[in-house]
Short mmCIF file of C-alpha atoms in Angstrom, two decimals:
data_model
loop_
_atom_site.label_atom_id
_atom_site.label_comp_id
_atom_site.label_asym_id
_atom_site.label_seq_id
_atom_site.Cartn_x
_atom_site.Cartn_y
_atom_site.Cartn_z
CA UNK A 893 82.36 -34.35 -8.24
CA UNK A 894 85.70 -36.21 -8.47
CA UNK A 895 84.53 -38.77 -5.91
CA UNK A 896 81.39 -39.41 -7.96
CA UNK A 897 83.49 -40.31 -11.00
CA UNK A 898 86.03 -42.33 -9.02
CA UNK A 899 83.48 -44.51 -7.19
CA UNK A 900 81.99 -46.70 -9.87
CA UNK A 901 79.35 -48.26 -7.64
CA UNK A 902 77.86 -44.82 -6.97
CA UNK A 903 77.57 -44.20 -10.70
CA UNK A 904 75.94 -47.55 -11.34
CA UNK A 905 73.47 -47.28 -8.47
CA UNK A 906 72.57 -43.71 -9.46
CA UNK A 907 72.05 -44.80 -13.06
CA UNK A 908 69.71 -47.63 -12.02
CA UNK A 909 67.62 -45.37 -9.80
CA UNK A 910 67.39 -42.61 -12.40
CA UNK A 911 66.45 -45.03 -15.17
CA UNK A 912 63.74 -46.70 -13.13
CA UNK A 913 62.07 -43.46 -12.10
CA UNK A 914 62.36 -42.03 -15.62
CA UNK A 915 60.38 -45.03 -16.89
CA UNK A 916 58.07 -45.07 -13.88
CA UNK A 917 56.89 -41.50 -14.32
CA UNK A 918 57.01 -41.29 -18.11
CA UNK A 919 55.07 -44.45 -18.95
CA UNK A 920 51.39 -44.01 -19.72
CA UNK A 921 49.54 -47.33 -19.86
CA UNK A 922 46.33 -45.60 -20.89
CA UNK A 923 43.37 -47.96 -20.77
CA UNK A 924 45.56 -51.07 -20.50
CA UNK A 925 44.29 -53.18 -17.65
CA UNK A 926 47.58 -53.58 -15.78
CA UNK A 927 47.69 -54.34 -12.10
CA UNK A 928 50.14 -52.33 -10.02
CA UNK A 929 52.50 -55.34 -9.81
CA UNK A 930 52.36 -55.92 -13.57
CA UNK A 931 53.28 -52.28 -14.20
CA UNK A 932 56.27 -52.55 -11.86
CA UNK A 933 57.37 -55.79 -13.61
CA UNK A 934 57.25 -54.01 -16.97
CA UNK A 935 59.32 -51.10 -15.67
CA UNK A 936 61.89 -53.28 -13.92
CA UNK A 937 62.41 -55.46 -17.02
CA UNK A 938 62.96 -52.41 -19.23
CA UNK A 939 65.35 -50.89 -16.66
CA UNK A 940 67.27 -54.17 -16.27
CA UNK A 941 67.61 -54.61 -20.04
CA UNK A 942 68.96 -51.08 -20.44
CA UNK A 943 71.53 -51.67 -17.72
CA UNK A 944 72.65 -54.97 -19.29
CA UNK A 945 72.98 -53.31 -22.71
CA UNK A 946 74.95 -50.44 -21.15
CA UNK A 947 77.38 -52.92 -19.54
CA UNK A 948 77.82 -54.80 -22.83
CA UNK A 949 78.43 -51.50 -24.59
CA UNK A 950 80.98 -50.20 -22.05
CA UNK A 951 82.99 -53.38 -21.52
CA UNK A 952 82.73 -55.18 -24.87
CA UNK A 953 82.13 -52.49 -27.50
CA UNK A 954 83.67 -49.29 -26.10
CA UNK A 955 87.24 -50.70 -26.30
CA UNK A 956 86.83 -50.80 -30.10
CA UNK A 957 86.22 -47.04 -30.03
CA UNK A 958 89.31 -46.55 -27.88
CA UNK A 959 91.44 -48.54 -30.34
CA UNK A 960 90.15 -46.50 -33.26
CA UNK A 961 88.22 -49.43 -34.81
CA UNK A 962 85.18 -47.26 -35.46
CA UNK A 963 83.46 -49.38 -38.12
CA UNK A 964 83.48 -52.50 -35.93
CA UNK A 965 82.41 -50.40 -32.95
CA UNK A 966 79.38 -48.88 -34.72
CA UNK A 967 78.35 -52.25 -36.14
CA UNK A 968 78.52 -53.93 -32.74
CA UNK A 969 76.73 -50.98 -31.15
CA UNK A 970 73.88 -51.39 -33.64
CA UNK A 971 73.71 -55.14 -33.07
CA UNK A 972 73.60 -54.55 -29.30
CA UNK A 973 70.63 -52.15 -29.63
CA UNK A 974 68.90 -54.37 -32.20
CA UNK A 975 69.08 -57.48 -30.04
CA UNK A 976 67.69 -55.53 -27.11
CA UNK A 977 64.72 -54.34 -29.19
CA UNK A 978 64.02 -57.86 -30.49
CA UNK A 979 64.36 -59.58 -27.13
CA UNK A 980 62.39 -57.00 -25.20
CA UNK A 981 58.81 -58.15 -26.05
CA UNK A 982 59.66 -61.82 -25.69
CA UNK A 983 61.33 -61.34 -22.31
CA UNK A 984 58.51 -59.22 -20.92
CA UNK A 985 55.93 -61.72 -22.19
CA UNK A 986 57.69 -64.65 -20.54
CA UNK A 987 58.05 -62.86 -17.21
CA UNK A 988 54.42 -61.72 -17.22
CA UNK A 989 53.29 -65.27 -18.09
CA UNK A 990 55.28 -66.71 -15.19
CA UNK A 991 53.89 -64.13 -12.77
CA UNK A 992 50.28 -64.66 -13.90
CA UNK A 993 50.54 -68.41 -13.37
CA UNK A 994 51.36 -67.73 -9.74
CA UNK A 995 48.98 -64.81 -9.24
CA UNK A 996 46.16 -66.30 -11.35
CA UNK A 997 45.81 -63.19 -13.49
CA UNK A 998 45.51 -62.51 -17.20
CA UNK A 999 48.70 -62.01 -19.20
CA UNK A 1000 48.78 -58.41 -20.53
CA UNK A 1001 49.36 -57.96 -24.25
CA UNK A 1002 50.62 -54.36 -24.14
CA UNK A 1003 54.12 -53.89 -25.56
CA UNK A 1004 56.04 -50.62 -25.75
CA UNK A 1005 56.57 -49.65 -29.43
CA UNK A 1006 59.88 -50.85 -30.89
CA UNK A 1007 61.03 -47.38 -31.95
CA UNK A 1008 60.48 -46.12 -28.41
CA UNK A 1009 62.47 -49.00 -26.95
CA UNK A 1010 65.26 -48.49 -29.51
CA UNK A 1011 65.43 -44.79 -28.63
CA UNK A 1012 65.59 -45.52 -24.92
CA UNK A 1013 68.30 -48.15 -25.36
CA UNK A 1014 70.37 -45.90 -27.62
CA UNK A 1015 70.07 -42.95 -25.22
CA UNK A 1016 71.02 -44.97 -22.15
CA UNK A 1017 73.94 -46.83 -23.71
CA UNK A 1018 75.33 -43.62 -25.19
CA UNK A 1019 75.00 -41.81 -21.84
CA UNK A 1020 76.74 -44.69 -20.06
CA UNK A 1021 79.58 -44.54 -22.57
CA UNK A 1022 80.00 -40.77 -22.09
CA UNK A 1023 80.02 -41.26 -18.32
CA UNK A 1024 82.75 -43.88 -18.61
CA UNK A 1025 84.81 -41.61 -20.88
CA UNK A 1026 84.52 -38.79 -18.34
CA UNK A 1027 85.52 -41.12 -15.51
CA UNK A 1028 88.51 -42.50 -17.42
CA UNK A 1029 89.74 -39.01 -18.28
CA UNK A 1030 89.36 -37.83 -14.69
CA UNK A 1031 91.06 -40.89 -13.21
CA UNK A 1032 93.91 -40.61 -15.71
CA UNK A 1033 94.37 -37.00 -14.69
CA UNK A 1034 94.35 -38.00 -11.01
CA UNK A 1035 96.94 -40.74 -11.63
CA UNK A 1036 99.16 -38.29 -13.50
CA UNK A 1037 98.79 -35.79 -10.66
CA UNK A 1038 99.69 -38.40 -8.01
CA UNK A 1039 102.68 -39.59 -10.05
CA UNK A 1040 103.94 -36.03 -10.45
CA UNK A 1041 103.51 -35.28 -6.77
CA UNK A 1042 105.45 -38.41 -5.82
CA UNK A 1043 108.23 -37.42 -8.21
CA UNK A 1044 108.37 -33.91 -6.76
CA UNK A 1045 108.36 -35.24 -3.19
CA UNK A 1046 111.15 -37.68 -4.03
CA UNK A 1047 113.26 -34.71 -5.11
CA UNK A 1048 112.85 -32.98 -1.74
CA UNK A 1049 115.13 -35.32 0.17
CA UNK A 1050 118.13 -35.07 -2.21
CA UNK A 1051 117.75 -31.28 -2.29
CA UNK A 1052 117.71 -31.11 1.50
CA UNK A 1053 120.61 -33.55 1.85
CA UNK A 1054 122.75 -31.66 -0.63
CA UNK A 1055 122.43 -28.40 1.29
CA UNK A 1056 122.92 -29.97 4.73
CA UNK A 1057 125.79 -32.30 3.84
CA UNK A 1058 127.57 -29.43 2.15
CA UNK A 1059 127.49 -27.56 5.47
CA UNK A 1060 128.62 -30.65 7.41
CA UNK A 1061 131.51 -31.20 5.01
CA UNK A 1062 132.82 -27.71 5.67
CA UNK A 1063 132.70 -28.25 9.44
CA UNK A 1064 134.32 -31.69 9.15
CA UNK A 1065 137.23 -30.17 7.25
CA UNK A 1066 137.63 -27.63 10.06
CA UNK A 1067 137.31 -30.44 12.67
CA UNK A 1068 134.68 -28.31 14.36
CA UNK A 1069 133.38 -29.44 17.80
CA UNK A 1070 129.90 -28.42 16.60
CA UNK A 1071 129.76 -31.43 14.26
CA UNK A 1072 128.29 -34.01 16.76
CA UNK A 1073 125.43 -31.67 17.66
CA UNK A 1074 124.69 -31.04 14.01
CA UNK A 1075 124.58 -34.80 13.34
CA UNK A 1076 122.00 -35.25 16.13
CA UNK A 1077 119.83 -32.54 14.61
CA UNK A 1078 120.26 -34.12 11.18
CA UNK A 1079 119.07 -37.49 12.50
CA UNK A 1080 115.78 -35.94 13.68
CA UNK A 1081 115.36 -34.08 10.42
CA UNK A 1082 115.91 -37.16 8.29
CA UNK A 1083 113.42 -39.17 10.33
CA UNK A 1084 110.70 -36.67 9.40
CA UNK A 1085 112.01 -36.17 5.89
CA UNK A 1086 111.92 -39.87 4.99
CA UNK A 1087 108.80 -41.00 6.87
CA UNK A 1088 106.25 -38.20 7.04
CA UNK A 1089 106.84 -36.81 3.56
CA UNK A 1090 105.23 -39.97 2.16
CA UNK A 1091 101.89 -38.67 3.45
CA UNK A 1092 99.80 -36.23 1.46
CA UNK A 1093 99.21 -33.92 4.41
CA UNK A 1094 100.53 -33.79 7.97
CA UNK A 1095 99.59 -31.79 11.07
CA UNK A 1096 101.20 -28.36 11.03
CA UNK A 1097 102.70 -29.24 14.42
CA UNK A 1098 104.91 -31.85 12.73
CA UNK A 1099 106.00 -29.42 10.04
CA UNK A 1100 106.65 -26.81 12.72
CA UNK A 1101 108.79 -29.24 14.72
CA UNK A 1102 110.79 -30.03 11.57
CA UNK A 1103 111.37 -26.32 10.88
CA UNK A 1104 112.41 -25.73 14.48
CA UNK A 1105 114.93 -28.57 14.26
CA UNK A 1106 116.29 -27.23 11.01
CA UNK A 1107 116.65 -23.73 12.43
CA UNK A 1108 118.27 -25.15 15.58
CA UNK A 1109 120.78 -26.92 13.34
CA UNK A 1110 121.57 -23.63 11.60
CA UNK A 1111 121.93 -21.84 14.96
CA UNK A 1112 124.59 -24.36 15.98
CA UNK A 1113 126.40 -23.92 12.70
CA UNK A 1114 126.29 -20.11 12.62
CA UNK A 1115 126.61 -19.40 16.37
CA UNK A 1116 126.95 -15.62 16.79
CA UNK A 1117 127.33 -14.87 13.09
CA UNK A 1118 123.60 -14.34 12.53
CA UNK A 1119 120.44 -13.11 14.22
CA UNK A 1120 117.77 -15.78 13.74
CA UNK A 1121 114.15 -15.22 14.74
CA UNK A 1122 111.29 -17.69 14.38
CA UNK A 1123 107.85 -16.69 15.63
CA UNK A 1124 104.43 -18.37 15.50
CA UNK A 1125 100.94 -17.03 16.03
CA UNK A 1126 97.37 -18.34 15.92
CA UNK A 1127 95.84 -21.81 16.22
CA UNK A 1128 98.49 -23.83 14.39
CA UNK A 1129 97.54 -27.06 16.16
CA UNK A 1130 94.19 -27.23 14.35
CA UNK A 1131 95.35 -27.31 10.73
CA UNK A 1132 97.17 -29.65 8.36
CA UNK A 1133 99.59 -28.96 5.54
CA UNK A 1134 101.48 -30.69 2.73
CA UNK A 1135 104.83 -31.90 4.19
CA UNK A 1136 107.96 -29.84 3.60
CA UNK A 1137 106.10 -27.22 1.59
CA UNK A 1138 107.88 -24.45 3.53
CA UNK A 1139 111.31 -26.04 3.80
CA UNK A 1140 112.76 -24.87 0.49
CA UNK A 1141 112.23 -21.22 1.37
CA UNK A 1142 114.08 -21.59 4.70
CA UNK A 1143 116.88 -23.59 3.08
CA UNK A 1144 117.35 -20.85 0.49
CA UNK A 1145 117.36 -18.19 3.19
CA UNK A 1146 120.33 -19.80 4.94
CA UNK A 1147 122.02 -20.81 1.70
CA UNK A 1148 122.08 -17.21 0.41
CA UNK A 1149 122.59 -15.56 3.79
CA UNK A 1150 124.81 -12.51 3.84
CA UNK A 1151 125.08 -9.00 5.28
CA UNK A 1152 126.75 -5.70 4.45
CA UNK A 1153 130.11 -4.98 6.07
CA UNK A 1154 129.82 -4.31 9.79
CA UNK A 1155 126.32 -5.80 10.15
CA UNK A 1156 125.12 -9.20 11.33
CA UNK A 1157 123.38 -11.61 9.03
CA UNK A 1158 119.66 -11.92 9.68
CA UNK A 1159 116.93 -14.49 9.15
CA UNK A 1160 113.38 -13.67 10.25
CA UNK A 1161 110.73 -16.38 9.91
CA UNK A 1162 107.10 -16.17 10.96
CA UNK A 1163 104.21 -18.62 10.73
CA UNK A 1164 100.63 -17.85 11.68
CA UNK A 1165 97.16 -19.31 11.19
CA UNK A 1166 94.35 -16.78 11.28
CA UNK A 1167 90.79 -17.17 9.95
CA UNK A 1168 91.58 -20.29 7.92
CA UNK A 1169 94.69 -18.86 6.24
CA UNK A 1170 98.23 -20.02 6.98
CA UNK A 1171 100.58 -17.08 6.54
CA UNK A 1172 104.32 -17.73 6.16
CA UNK A 1173 107.10 -15.17 5.78
CA UNK A 1174 110.82 -15.78 5.45
CA UNK A 1175 113.17 -12.80 5.23
CA UNK A 1176 116.95 -13.06 5.00
CA UNK A 1177 119.69 -10.48 4.65
CA UNK A 1178 121.97 -10.54 1.60
CA UNK A 1179 125.18 -8.78 0.69
CA UNK A 1180 124.93 -7.79 -2.95
CA UNK A 1181 128.15 -5.84 -2.84
CA UNK A 1182 130.39 -8.82 -1.99
CA UNK A 1183 128.28 -11.68 -3.39
CA UNK A 1184 128.46 -12.82 -7.02
CA UNK A 1185 125.20 -12.29 -8.90
CA UNK A 1186 124.93 -16.03 -9.55
CA UNK A 1187 124.90 -16.75 -5.79
CA UNK A 1188 122.11 -14.33 -4.88
CA UNK A 1189 118.59 -15.67 -4.19
CA UNK A 1190 116.54 -16.27 -7.32
CA UNK A 1191 112.89 -16.74 -8.09
CA UNK A 1192 113.69 -20.09 -9.73
CA UNK A 1193 115.93 -23.16 -9.26
CA UNK A 1194 115.18 -26.86 -8.71
CA UNK A 1195 113.89 -26.42 -5.17
CA UNK A 1196 111.69 -23.42 -5.95
CA UNK A 1197 110.40 -24.95 -9.18
CA UNK A 1198 109.37 -28.05 -7.25
CA UNK A 1199 107.61 -26.16 -4.49
CA UNK A 1200 105.79 -23.94 -7.01
CA UNK A 1201 104.58 -27.02 -8.87
CA UNK A 1202 103.49 -28.71 -5.65
CA UNK A 1203 101.57 -25.61 -4.63
CA UNK A 1204 99.78 -25.56 -8.00
CA UNK A 1205 98.86 -29.25 -7.68
CA UNK A 1206 97.90 -29.37 -4.00
CA UNK A 1207 96.50 -25.85 -3.49
CA UNK A 1208 95.16 -24.72 -6.87
CA UNK A 1209 93.62 -21.25 -6.56
CA UNK A 1210 94.17 -21.51 -2.79
CA UNK A 1211 97.65 -20.04 -2.41
CA UNK A 1212 99.54 -16.84 -2.98
CA UNK A 1213 103.34 -16.87 -3.35
CA UNK A 1214 105.32 -13.63 -3.58
CA UNK A 1215 109.00 -12.71 -3.70
CA UNK A 1216 110.41 -9.30 -2.79
CA UNK A 1217 113.99 -8.27 -3.42
CA UNK A 1218 115.48 -5.20 -1.75
CA UNK A 1219 118.95 -3.81 -1.55
CA UNK A 1220 119.90 -5.88 1.49
CA UNK A 1221 116.98 -8.28 2.04
CA UNK A 1222 115.18 -11.05 0.21
CA UNK A 1223 111.64 -11.87 1.36
CA UNK A 1224 109.29 -14.76 0.56
CA UNK A 1225 105.61 -14.57 1.51
CA UNK A 1226 103.23 -17.50 1.19
CA UNK A 1227 99.53 -17.58 2.03
CA UNK A 1228 97.70 -20.92 2.07
CA UNK A 1229 93.92 -21.00 2.29
CA UNK A 1230 93.33 -24.27 4.13
#
């Protein structure tokens, strides 16, 4: 339905066809001695006049309604209909006369009653105006949606950079030998982050490669301090996804990573595609006993607010996002119906 409103030529062509056949099958010439060609001429002239009046109404008169100049709009609307009614019999007569000179036939004298013509013109021009209003509202909503998505996507890169550079800064202070490897991983991540996130959707394989690079970066940073598992299942190579829609959850998992005394930190990530549904789970250990409440994972924050909003815009009624908080684990589950 959105494509019908967005593509103006489809609307206009559909309107012409509908109008013609409405007139074609509703006109009863009775005992009027019209040839088949003369009947078609009559119908085409009426259809053409209605389309011209609709264009005049939408492009010259409708803006007055939009500006709130209702008196001028109604006056001009009436003039538009009135001129159409007055010109209709003259125009049809002239066209029939021209045709009959060539075809050597008698000029028909039948004219559709003025009140019928006025009703038709009023109905068509009003319907065309309503159609334009619906299209404008829909397109405005689409533009607002696109603008909001671009804003949300533009916030992904700074959020990612903040988390990653914060980690790199700590290693640089320690003069860690792991820093060059982390910079290589970061280069690959930024290439995807800056280029592919400009697209509305990307193959899941690209998103998967990005996640694998990010996790590899975290493995280098954490070494033996954490158990990190990342598993995939199903036909991931056949589906597409909004870029970096899963990243925030993994970033948060490593950002809030912790573990009770004597245990290793854990991050368990799984991604599967089964029967048209992409299922994502990210589970990380936390240490509530030694971690300030403000540093524990939350169900909100800039990153999570953004990803929730993107999910609502891109996958309305086609996603399920759940958070589970236990004594030593925090789990995010996301289902996308592709």
